Amino acid sequence: MTDREKTASRSFTSTGLSDPILRALKALGYKEPTPIQDQTISPVLAGRDILGTAQTGTGKTAAFMLPVLDILSRNGKTSPNRIRALILVPTRELAAQVYENTVNYSRYLKIRSTVAYGGVKINPQMIRMSKGVDILVATPGRLLDLYRKNAVQFQDLEVLVFDEADRMLNLGFQDEVNEILGLLPSPRQTMMFTATLPEEVTHLAKEILKNPLEVSVIPEEITLDAVKQYVYPVAHERKTELLLKLMKEKGWLKFLIFVKTKNRADRLVKKLIHAGYIAQAIHGDKSQGARTRALAEFKKDKASILVATDLAARGLDIDQLPLVINFDLPKLKEDYIHRIGRTGRAGQAGEALSFVSPEEFDSLKDIERLTKQVIARVETEGFKLDPPLPESKLDTRPFKAKKPKKKKKKEEPC
Ligand code: AMP
């Protein structure tokens, strides 16, 4: 939570939430609602549909989950294989995070919840569904698998929440989403949360929301000024050597490091472990269990290196890192901003280092053009390039907006 996001005018007590929920919030150390919670909780309790524009980090999960828990705990009960609320999310990571929050918020309530996503065995999920649950957090593909196996039925559904709707459509889940919508009963209460409002999302919102209350929180701008950025020119094949040298000299033990491919992530982890460091990889080929463990250990440990690919790192709830290293520059220039936005938050100084090989010079030029700056270079003794990396000249022309693609290939099997 940043200071700006914390600036709220009311306490949780005046939102109308029931006592067991207020107790859970107290136990979790939530003192006051964030702006999105402030705007959303009471209207949801009163039965309104919601269109919320908010990103991860604003407290949006509690904004919908707290009133949903309140509504479900007031009356009704679960029947075998049936669900009363469905939270549809685009990725396994988000599913795991939302579920974890649900368990935390409902600790003093008699609410059954579970989570279902792809990439893990379906049988345990079917067994958990057999008694019926109040809340199911699921990714679209796995939800349909469960439905086809008759493990989930929608007759009792009262509440539907779309979380990160823009990402869901971006990842190519349009068909699954339509199929699911065709299976759900109406009337029901529906909420949709999204970080951005592209045309496809507003179209879907119009289709599924009834007279929605539109709430929006301006995301905290990633102030690149708060992040000290450096480019380390280095030959492609000497990047690991450079990393180990800098780690030894500067005593870095905990940081997030981005690589281009899953393969490079695994190889770098092996080399770091071989050199005596604690390191874990997080990427799309890892099982969900491995990803969740890696993230939990990284958050907990003082000495731990997390090696990530861009896709796996998106939406991860990792805050306040003093150091982010780009072992490789990202394939998409915009990802540079997402990556380094993980450091230097909430007024804290952060550092972002990029290892740049001659082959990556064009990507560097694009990043500098996007971020409207020439990034300072640091030459490392023994790693000088011959010929050197060309000098950057700032290209001040803005990038033209690309036409949106019709439909992208699914990136994550969920
Ligand atoms: P979210 O945007 O839902 O991913 O939430 C971001 C983080 O803020 C999570 O770690 C939540 O546990 C935390 N959080 C949510 N609401 C509050 C609150 N009112 N006070 C303090 N922390 C909160």
Tab-separated table of C-alpha atoms and ligand atoms in Angstrom:
chain	number	residue	atom	x	y	z
A	1	MET	CA	0.000	0.000	0.000
A	2	THR	CA	1.432	3.389	-0.853
A	3	ASP	CA	0.660	6.499	1.173
A	4	ARG	CA	-1.523	7.833	-1.589
A	5	GLU	CA	-3.520	4.638	-1.782
A	6	LYS	CA	-3.936	4.635	1.982
A	7	THR	CA	-5.443	8.114	2.121
A	8	ALA	CA	-8.984	7.181	2.963
A	9	SER	CA	-11.621	9.159	4.709
A	10	ARG	CA	-13.498	6.513	6.645
A	11	SER	CA	-12.931	3.608	8.922
A	12	PHE	CA	-14.012	0.059	8.148
A	13	THR	CA	-16.622	0.229	10.910
A	14	SER	CA	-18.748	2.700	8.953
A	15	THR	CA	-18.805	0.567	5.791
A	16	GLY	CA	-21.497	-1.719	7.183
A	17	LEU	CA	-19.353	-4.864	7.231
A	18	SER	CA	-20.218	-7.432	9.880
A	19	ASP	CA	-18.297	-7.965	13.051
A	20	PRO	CA	-16.441	-11.197	12.146
A	21	ILE	CA	-15.065	-9.463	9.038
A	22	LEU	CA	-14.010	-6.387	11.001
A	23	ARG	CA	-12.208	-8.686	13.430
A	24	ALA	CA	-10.368	-10.387	10.577
A	25	LEU	CA	-9.290	-7.011	9.212
A	26	LYS	CA	-8.038	-6.013	12.629
A	27	ALA	CA	-6.047	-9.235	12.877
A	28	LEU	CA	-4.536	-8.507	9.468
A	29	GLY	CA	-3.573	-4.985	10.527
A	30	TYR	CA	-5.833	-3.205	8.001
A	31	LYS	CA	-6.601	0.080	9.757
A	32	GLU	CA	-8.628	1.963	7.182
A	33	PRO	CA	-10.145	1.281	3.767
A	34	THR	CA	-8.162	2.200	0.681
A	35	PRO	CA	-9.942	4.543	-1.775
A	36	ILE	CA	-11.252	1.679	-3.947
A	37	GLN	CA	-12.564	-0.078	-0.829
A	38	ASP	CA	-14.059	3.151	0.404
A	39	GLN	CA	-15.993	3.608	-2.828
A	40	THR	CA	-17.007	-0.014	-3.368
A	41	ILE	CA	-17.886	-1.810	-0.131
A	42	SER	CA	-21.169	-0.103	0.817
A	43	PRO	CA	-22.636	-0.091	-2.722
A	44	VAL	CA	-21.829	-3.805	-3.118
A	45	LEU	CA	-23.483	-4.526	0.221
A	46	ALA	CA	-26.514	-2.680	-1.150
A	47	GLY	CA	-26.550	-4.979	-4.209
A	48	ARG	CA	-25.033	-2.730	-6.899
A	49	ASP	CA	-23.081	-3.962	-9.906
A	50	ILE	CA	-19.621	-2.424	-10.146
A	51	LEU	CA	-17.215	-1.459	-12.887
A	52	GLY	CA	-13.935	-0.787	-11.105
A	53	THR	CA	-10.817	0.575	-12.741
A	54	ALA	CA	-7.978	-0.327	-10.447
A	55	GLN	CA	-4.684	-2.146	-10.555
A	56	THR	CA	-3.136	-4.717	-8.281
A	57	GLY	CA	-1.758	-2.960	-5.235
A	58	THR	CA	-4.767	-0.706	-4.690
A	59	GLY	CA	-6.567	-3.140	-2.384
A	60	LYS	CA	-9.126	-4.139	-5.038
A	61	THR	CA	-9.345	-7.752	-3.864
A	62	ALA	CA	-10.677	-6.729	-0.458
A	63	ALA	CA	-12.884	-4.136	-2.178
A	64	PHE	CA	-14.996	-6.892	-3.735
A	65	MET	CA	-14.267	-9.841	-1.438
A	66	LEU	CA	-15.224	-8.229	1.882
A	67	PRO	CA	-18.790	-7.318	0.860
A	68	VAL	CA	-19.197	-10.624	-1.010
A	69	LEU	CA	-18.264	-12.503	2.162
A	70	ASP	CA	-20.699	-10.389	4.114
A	71	ILE	CA	-23.542	-11.051	1.675
A	72	LEU	CA	-22.902	-14.799	1.510
A	73	SER	CA	-22.564	-15.216	5.270
A	74	ARG	CA	-25.928	-13.569	5.896
A	75	ASN	CA	-27.997	-16.385	4.445
A	76	GLY	CA	-28.084	-19.389	2.176
A	77	LYS	CA	-26.057	-22.545	2.231
A	78	THR	CA	-24.042	-24.628	-0.141
A	79	SER	CA	-25.326	-27.710	-1.975
A	80	PRO	CA	-23.120	-30.438	-3.451
A	81	ASN	CA	-21.055	-29.203	-6.409
A	82	ARG	CA	-22.766	-25.850	-6.420
A	83	ILE	CA	-21.161	-22.448	-5.902
A	84	ARG	CA	-22.629	-19.169	-4.712
A	85	ALA	CA	-19.937	-16.761	-5.863
A	86	LEU	CA	-17.512	-17.085	-8.755
A	87	ILE	CA	-14.337	-15.021	-8.971
A	88	LEU	CA	-12.928	-15.348	-12.450
A	89	VAL	CA	-9.227	-14.487	-12.790
A	90	PRO	CA	-6.793	-14.720	-15.720
A	91	THR	CA	-3.764	-16.442	-14.165
A	92	ARG	CA	-2.806	-19.053	-11.619
A	93	GLU	CA	-0.786	-16.542	-9.605
A	94	LEU	CA	-3.708	-14.187	-9.270
A	95	ALA	CA	-6.014	-17.107	-8.428
A	96	ALA	CA	-3.674	-18.184	-5.635
A	97	GLN	CA	-3.395	-14.614	-4.301
A	98	VAL	CA	-7.126	-13.941	-4.372
A	99	TYR	CA	-7.824	-17.277	-2.685
A	100	GLU	CA	-5.242	-16.599	0.013
A	101	ASN	CA	-6.913	-13.257	0.723
A	102	THR	CA	-10.340	-14.909	0.812
A	103	VAL	CA	-9.178	-17.386	3.434
A	104	ASN	CA	-7.696	-14.563	5.491
A	105	TYR	CA	-10.783	-12.389	5.331
A	106	SER	CA	-13.185	-15.242	6.118
A	107	ARG	CA	-11.274	-16.710	9.058
A	108	TYR	CA	-14.100	-15.914	11.519
A	109	LEU	CA	-16.945	-16.849	9.161
A	110	LYS	CA	-18.520	-20.158	8.232
A	111	ILE	CA	-17.639	-19.788	4.579
A	112	ARG	CA	-16.263	-22.505	2.360
A	113	SER	CA	-14.021	-21.364	-0.455
A	114	THR	CA	-11.681	-23.025	-2.882
A	115	VAL	CA	-9.482	-22.305	-5.864
A	116	ALA	CA	-9.159	-24.010	-9.253
A	117	TYR	CA	-6.586	-23.387	-11.972
A	118	GLY	CA	-4.869	-25.354	-14.702
A	119	GLY	CA	-1.417	-26.889	-14.634
A	120	VAL	CA	-2.199	-29.058	-11.606
A	121	LYS	CA	-4.261	-32.248	-11.217
A	122	ILE	CA	-7.992	-31.753	-11.546
A	123	ASN	CA	-9.064	-34.585	-9.209
A	124	PRO	CA	-8.298	-32.872	-5.899
A	125	GLN	CA	-10.203	-29.831	-7.182
A	126	MET	CA	-13.175	-32.052	-8.068
A	127	ILE	CA	-13.126	-33.578	-4.598
A	128	ARG	CA	-13.044	-30.152	-2.961
A	129	MET	CA	-16.023	-29.125	-5.085
A	130	SER	CA	-18.097	-32.177	-4.189
A	131	LYS	CA	-19.587	-30.722	-0.989
A	132	GLY	CA	-20.215	-27.415	-2.728
A	133	VAL	CA	-18.506	-24.122	-1.864
A	134	ASP	CA	-19.611	-20.575	-1.194
A	135	ILE	CA	-16.776	-19.020	-3.169
A	136	LEU	CA	-14.839	-20.444	-6.077
A	137	VAL	CA	-11.815	-18.557	-7.402
A	138	ALA	CA	-11.007	-19.941	-10.848
A	139	THR	CA	-9.276	-19.411	-14.160
A	140	PRO	CA	-11.604	-19.760	-17.189
A	141	GLY	CA	-10.128	-22.903	-18.772
A	142	ARG	CA	-10.093	-24.977	-15.618
A	143	LEU	CA	-13.558	-23.789	-14.637
A	144	LEU	CA	-14.905	-25.142	-17.929
A	145	ASP	CA	-13.024	-28.432	-17.418
A	146	LEU	CA	-14.695	-28.773	-14.023
A	147	TYR	CA	-18.058	-27.923	-15.513
A	148	ARG	CA	-17.686	-30.530	-18.270
A	149	LYS	CA	-16.895	-33.136	-15.637
A	150	ASN	CA	-20.036	-32.083	-13.813
A	151	ALA	CA	-17.940	-31.081	-10.795
A	152	VAL	CA	-19.345	-27.559	-10.736
A	153	GLN	CA	-22.910	-26.366	-11.234
A	154	PHE	CA	-24.089	-22.795	-11.441
A	155	GLN	CA	-27.800	-22.864	-10.426
A	156	ASP	CA	-27.134	-21.250	-7.035
A	157	LEU	CA	-24.779	-18.552	-8.291
A	158	GLU	CA	-25.521	-15.160	-6.727
A	159	VAL	CA	-22.342	-13.170	-7.396
A	160	LEU	CA	-19.906	-13.026	-10.298
A	161	VAL	CA	-16.627	-11.094	-10.170
A	162	PHE	CA	-14.312	-10.598	-13.133
A	163	ASP	CA	-10.877	-9.702	-11.874
A	164	GLU	CA	-8.323	-8.190	-14.270
A	165	ALA	CA	-10.826	-8.348	-17.113
A	166	ASP	CA	-8.447	-6.604	-19.521
A	167	ARG	CA	-5.755	-9.198	-18.956
A	168	MET	CA	-8.262	-11.993	-19.307
A	169	LEU	CA	-9.242	-10.807	-22.785
A	170	ASN	CA	-5.652	-9.989	-23.671
A	171	LEU	CA	-4.589	-13.536	-22.911
A	172	GLY	CA	-7.165	-14.807	-25.408
A	173	PHE	CA	-9.848	-16.050	-23.023
A	174	GLN	CA	-12.695	-14.391	-24.949
A	175	ASP	CA	-14.293	-17.684	-26.082
A	176	GLU	CA	-14.067	-19.276	-22.647
A	177	VAL	CA	-15.520	-16.151	-21.050
A	178	ASN	CA	-18.464	-16.156	-23.469
A	179	GLU	CA	-19.080	-19.825	-22.873
A	180	ILE	CA	-19.051	-19.326	-19.108
A	181	LEU	CA	-21.403	-16.334	-19.311
A	182	GLY	CA	-23.840	-18.476	-21.276
A	183	LEU	CA	-23.941	-20.970	-18.409
A	184	LEU	CA	-24.565	-18.546	-15.557
A	185	PRO	CA	-27.999	-17.708	-14.232
A	186	SER	CA	-29.378	-14.207	-14.061
A	187	PRO	CA	-30.355	-12.307	-12.016
A	188	ARG	CA	-27.113	-12.090	-10.174
A	189	GLN	CA	-24.827	-9.374	-8.881
A	190	THR	CA	-21.832	-8.778	-11.144
A	191	MET	CA	-18.611	-6.867	-10.644
A	192	MET	CA	-15.845	-6.246	-13.071
A	193	PHE	CA	-12.370	-4.989	-12.215
A	194	THR	CA	-9.853	-3.972	-14.811
A	195	ALA	CA	-6.637	-1.940	-14.893
A	196	THR	CA	-7.396	-0.425	-18.299
A	197	LEU	CA	-10.528	0.135	-20.348
A	198	PRO	CA	-9.897	-0.999	-23.922
A	199	GLU	CA	-12.889	-1.297	-26.217
A	200	GLU	CA	-13.310	-5.051	-25.714
A	201	VAL	CA	-13.591	-4.558	-21.956
A	202	THR	CA	-16.166	-1.765	-22.138
A	203	HIS	CA	-18.120	-3.890	-24.593
A	204	LEU	CA	-18.118	-6.852	-22.198
A	205	ALA	CA	-19.005	-4.544	-19.299
A	206	LYS	CA	-22.053	-3.246	-21.183
A	207	GLU	CA	-23.150	-6.797	-21.867
A	208	ILE	CA	-22.906	-8.169	-18.362
A	209	LEU	CA	-23.294	-5.275	-15.890
A	210	LYS	CA	-26.639	-3.768	-14.949
A	211	ASN	CA	-26.549	-0.056	-14.211
A	212	PRO	CA	-23.078	-0.413	-12.705
A	213	LEU	CA	-21.509	2.024	-10.317
A	214	GLU	CA	-18.269	3.116	-11.934
A	215	VAL	CA	-15.415	3.461	-9.493
A	216	SER	CA	-11.863	4.228	-10.356
A	217	VAL	CA	-8.626	4.866	-8.569
A	218	ILE	CA	-5.841	6.578	-10.384
A	219	PRO	CA	-2.919	4.189	-10.248
A	220	GLU	CA	0.161	5.506	-8.602
A	221	GLU	CA	2.345	6.667	-11.432
A	222	ILE	CA	5.554	4.805	-11.623
A	223	THR	CA	7.960	7.617	-11.068
A	224	LEU	CA	11.054	6.605	-12.858
A	225	ASP	CA	12.749	9.533	-11.076
A	226	ALA	CA	12.702	7.528	-7.856
A	227	VAL	CA	14.648	4.740	-9.542
A	228	LYS	CA	18.342	5.120	-10.260
A	229	GLN	CA	18.897	3.417	-13.586
A	230	TYR	CA	22.158	2.183	-15.043
A	231	VAL	CA	23.240	0.314	-18.128
A	232	TYR	CA	26.136	-2.132	-17.831
A	233	PRO	CA	27.500	-2.863	-21.317
A	234	VAL	CA	28.613	-6.506	-21.475
A	235	ALA	CA	29.085	-9.272	-24.029
A	236	HIS	CA	26.099	-11.611	-24.220
A	237	GLU	CA	28.076	-14.671	-23.091
A	238	ARG	CA	29.702	-12.889	-20.124
A	239	LYS	CA	26.538	-11.734	-18.333
A	240	THR	CA	26.662	-14.392	-15.593
A	241	GLU	CA	30.314	-13.613	-14.945
A	242	LEU	CA	29.489	-9.900	-14.620
A	243	LEU	CA	26.594	-10.634	-12.285
A	244	LEU	CA	28.696	-12.801	-9.978
A	245	LYS	CA	31.464	-10.195	-9.886
A	246	LEU	CA	29.054	-7.384	-8.989
A	247	MET	CA	27.270	-9.519	-6.388
A	248	LYS	CA	30.565	-10.274	-4.710
A	249	GLU	CA	31.780	-6.678	-4.783
A	250	LYS	CA	28.515	-5.038	-3.758
A	251	GLY	CA	27.221	-7.727	-1.401
A	252	TRP	CA	23.832	-8.056	-3.141
A	253	LEU	CA	21.868	-10.981	-1.747
A	254	LYS	CA	18.225	-10.180	-2.391
A	255	PHE	CA	16.924	-8.962	-5.709
A	256	LEU	CA	14.624	-9.714	-8.600
A	257	ILE	CA	16.363	-10.463	-11.874
A	258	PHE	CA	14.645	-10.633	-15.241
A	259	VAL	CA	15.661	-12.871	-18.121
A	260	LYS	CA	14.300	-13.318	-21.606
A	261	THR	CA	13.395	-17.014	-21.633
A	262	LYS	CA	12.408	-19.862	-19.314
A	263	ASN	CA	15.533	-21.704	-20.335
A	264	ARG	CA	17.799	-18.829	-19.395
A	265	ALA	CA	15.977	-18.520	-16.059
A	266	ASP	CA	16.676	-22.168	-15.211
A	267	ARG	CA	20.281	-21.961	-16.318
A	268	LEU	CA	20.950	-18.795	-14.349
A	269	VAL	CA	19.426	-20.295	-11.212
A	270	LYS	CA	21.703	-23.346	-11.545
A	271	LYS	CA	24.761	-21.132	-11.895
A	272	LEU	CA	23.797	-18.960	-8.919
A	273	ILE	CA	23.196	-21.992	-6.719
A	274	HIS	CA	26.493	-23.469	-7.895
A	275	ALA	CA	28.166	-20.216	-6.790
A	276	GLY	CA	26.652	-20.634	-3.315
A	277	TYR	CA	23.651	-18.294	-3.500
A	278	ILE	CA	19.971	-18.994	-2.810
A	279	ALA	CA	18.052	-18.577	-6.039
A	280	GLN	CA	14.750	-19.680	-7.529
A	281	ALA	CA	13.148	-19.361	-10.919
A	282	ILE	CA	9.586	-18.310	-11.588
A	283	HIS	CA	8.267	-18.941	-15.084
A	284	GLY	CA	5.401	-20.450	-17.017
A	285	ASP	CA	6.794	-24.022	-17.117
A	286	LYS	CA	7.045	-24.297	-13.348
A	287	SER	CA	4.284	-26.109	-11.538
A	288	GLN	CA	1.968	-23.913	-9.526
A	289	GLY	CA	3.310	-25.375	-6.296
A	290	ALA	CA	6.866	-24.490	-7.291
A	291	ARG	CA	5.906	-20.944	-8.250
A	292	THR	CA	3.980	-20.307	-5.041
A	293	ARG	CA	6.835	-21.734	-2.960
A	294	ALA	CA	9.441	-19.678	-4.794
A	295	LEU	CA	7.474	-16.487	-4.269
A	296	ALA	CA	6.804	-17.192	-0.592
A	297	GLU	CA	10.453	-18.003	0.075
A	298	PHE	CA	11.622	-14.943	-1.794
A	299	LYS	CA	9.313	-12.705	0.251
A	300	LYS	CA	10.411	-14.286	3.520
A	301	ASP	CA	14.162	-14.731	3.115
A	302	LYS	CA	16.749	-12.028	3.618
A	303	ALA	CA	19.044	-13.696	1.124
A	304	SER	CA	17.151	-14.874	-1.896
A	305	ILE	CA	17.296	-14.194	-5.598
A	306	LEU	CA	14.214	-14.520	-7.760
A	307	VAL	CA	14.875	-15.097	-11.451
A	308	ALA	CA	11.778	-14.284	-13.483
A	309	THR	CA	10.438	-14.079	-17.001
A	310	ASP	CA	8.135	-11.156	-17.787
A	311	LEU	CA	4.963	-13.167	-18.090
A	312	ALA	CA	5.428	-15.016	-14.799
A	313	ALA	CA	6.247	-11.794	-12.983
A	314	ARG	CA	3.193	-9.858	-14.152
A	315	GLY	CA	0.769	-9.196	-11.346
A	316	LEU	CA	3.029	-10.602	-8.658
A	317	ASP	CA	2.499	-8.906	-5.354
A	318	ILE	CA	6.135	-8.059	-4.651
A	319	ASP	CA	6.699	-4.652	-3.210
A	320	GLN	CA	9.517	-2.428	-2.075
A	321	LEU	CA	12.543	-4.041	-3.608
A	322	PRO	CA	15.722	-2.032	-3.425
A	323	LEU	CA	17.196	-3.673	-6.516
A	324	VAL	CA	15.930	-4.998	-9.838
A	325	ILE	CA	18.350	-6.327	-12.447
A	326	ASN	CA	17.580	-6.766	-16.125
A	327	PHE	CA	19.883	-9.637	-17.017
A	328	ASP	CA	18.337	-9.367	-20.472
A	329	LEU	CA	16.368	-6.414	-21.774
A	330	PRO	CA	12.663	-7.225	-22.187
A	331	LYS	CA	11.171	-8.266	-25.527
A	332	LEU	CA	8.518	-5.557	-25.110
A	333	LYS	CA	9.867	-2.122	-24.270
A	334	GLU	CA	6.844	-1.408	-22.032
A	335	ASP	CA	7.901	-4.293	-19.797
A	336	TYR	CA	10.996	-2.283	-18.840
A	337	ILE	CA	8.710	0.124	-16.974
A	338	HIS	CA	6.753	-2.728	-15.341
A	339	ARG	CA	9.979	-4.370	-14.276
A	340	ILE	CA	11.686	-1.374	-12.753
A	341	GLY	CA	8.395	-0.142	-11.277
A	342	ARG	CA	8.936	-2.868	-8.694
A	343	THR	CA	11.652	-0.838	-7.083
A	344	GLY	CA	11.681	2.727	-5.802
A	345	ARG	CA	8.079	2.617	-4.651
A	346	ALA	CA	6.466	4.865	-2.054
A	347	GLY	CA	9.288	7.358	-2.003
A	348	GLN	CA	11.998	4.776	-1.391
A	349	ALA	CA	15.074	4.954	-3.544
A	350	GLY	CA	15.579	1.956	-5.770
A	351	GLU	CA	18.110	0.837	-8.323
A	352	ALA	CA	17.509	-0.798	-11.671
A	353	LEU	CA	20.486	-2.177	-13.569
A	354	SER	CA	20.380	-3.430	-17.137
A	355	PHE	CA	23.009	-5.695	-18.649
A	356	VAL	CA	23.102	-4.713	-22.304
A	357	SER	CA	24.933	-6.657	-25.003
A	358	PRO	CA	25.644	-5.193	-28.456
A	359	GLU	CA	22.796	-7.341	-29.852
A	360	GLU	CA	20.390	-5.530	-27.518
A	361	PHE	CA	21.359	-2.005	-28.521
A	362	ASP	CA	18.184	-1.478	-30.575
A	363	SER	CA	16.046	-2.520	-27.605
A	364	LEU	CA	17.969	-0.096	-25.415
A	365	LYS	CA	17.309	2.718	-27.900
A	366	ASP	CA	13.572	1.911	-27.820
A	367	ILE	CA	13.518	1.891	-24.015
A	368	GLU	CA	15.326	5.215	-23.871
A	369	ARG	CA	12.911	6.662	-26.392
A	370	LEU	CA	9.937	5.356	-24.405
A	371	THR	CA	11.218	6.610	-21.063
A	372	LYS	CA	12.523	9.859	-22.607
A	373	GLN	CA	16.006	9.587	-21.129
A	374	VAL	CA	19.493	8.377	-21.863
A	375	ILE	CA	20.364	5.854	-19.174
A	376	ALA	CA	23.741	6.311	-17.492
A	377	ARG	CA	26.373	3.761	-18.499
A	378	VAL	CA	28.699	2.000	-16.090
A	379	GLU	CA	31.821	0.371	-17.500
A	380	THR	CA	33.117	-2.582	-15.514
A	381	GLU	CA	36.831	-3.281	-15.308
A	382	GLY	CA	37.653	-6.358	-17.405
A	383	PHE	CA	34.308	-6.304	-19.280
A	384	LYS	CA	34.944	-3.547	-21.829
A	385	LEU	CA	33.405	-4.222	-25.222
A	386	ASP	CA	35.431	-3.859	-28.375
A	387	PRO	CA	33.963	-2.125	-30.309
A	388	PRO	CA	32.105	-0.394	-27.465
A	389	LEU	CA	28.313	-0.197	-27.286
A	390	PRO	CA	27.349	2.726	-29.574
A	391	GLU	CA	26.517	5.958	-27.818
A	392	SER	CA	22.802	6.604	-27.248
A	393	LYS	CA	21.249	9.670	-28.803
A	394	LEU	CA	17.830	10.475	-27.443
A	395	ASP	CA	15.116	9.970	-30.022
A	396	THR	CA	12.370	12.352	-28.980
A	397	ARG	CA	9.747	11.127	-31.455
A	398	PRO	CA	6.831	9.490	-29.646
A	399	PHE	CA	5.921	5.908	-30.562
A	400	LYS	CA	2.845	5.512	-32.713
A	401	ALA	CA	0.060	3.616	-30.996
A	402	LYS	CA	-0.294	0.143	-32.500
A	403	LYS	CA	-3.665	-1.066	-33.745
A	404	PRO	CA	-5.058	-3.556	-31.255
A	405	LYS	CA	-4.632	-7.163	-32.317
A	406	LYS	CA	-7.845	-9.112	-32.835
A	407	LYS	CA	-6.979	-12.101	-30.774
A	408	LYS	CA	-3.739	-13.243	-29.210
A	409	LYS	CA	-2.592	-16.759	-28.615
A	410	LYS	CA	-3.097	-17.916	-25.093
A	411	GLU	CA	0.136	-17.455	-23.172
A	412	GLU	CA	-0.671	-19.464	-20.057
A	413	PRO	CA	-2.504	-22.739	-19.985
A	414	CYS	CA	-5.024	-22.259	-17.223
B	1	AMP	P1	-4.602	-5.953	-3.990
B	1	AMP	O1	-4.646	-4.674	-4.769
B	1	AMP	O2	-5.928	-6.498	-3.693
B	1	AMP	O3	-3.681	-6.953	-4.657
B	1	AMP	O4	-3.946	-5.619	-2.548
B	1	AMP	C1	-2.618	-5.203	-2.405
B	1	AMP	C2	-2.086	-5.427	-0.995
B	1	AMP	O5	-2.655	-4.496	-0.077
B	1	AMP	C3	-2.358	-6.805	-0.427
B	1	AMP	O6	-1.154	-7.282	0.140
B	1	AMP	C4	-3.406	-6.577	0.641
B	1	AMP	O7	-3.276	-7.510	1.702
B	1	AMP	C5	-3.116	-5.157	1.103
B	1	AMP	N1	-4.303	-4.399	1.570
B	1	AMP	C6	-5.534	-4.384	0.990
B	1	AMP	N2	-6.361	-3.544	1.650
B	1	AMP	C7	-5.659	-3.006	2.666
B	1	AMP	C8	-5.959	-2.056	3.707
B	1	AMP	N3	-7.152	-1.494	3.802
B	1	AMP	N4	-4.982	-1.740	4.574
B	1	AMP	C9	-3.763	-2.316	4.475
B	1	AMP	N5	-3.395	-3.207	3.503
B	1	AMP	C10	-4.328	-3.552	2.620
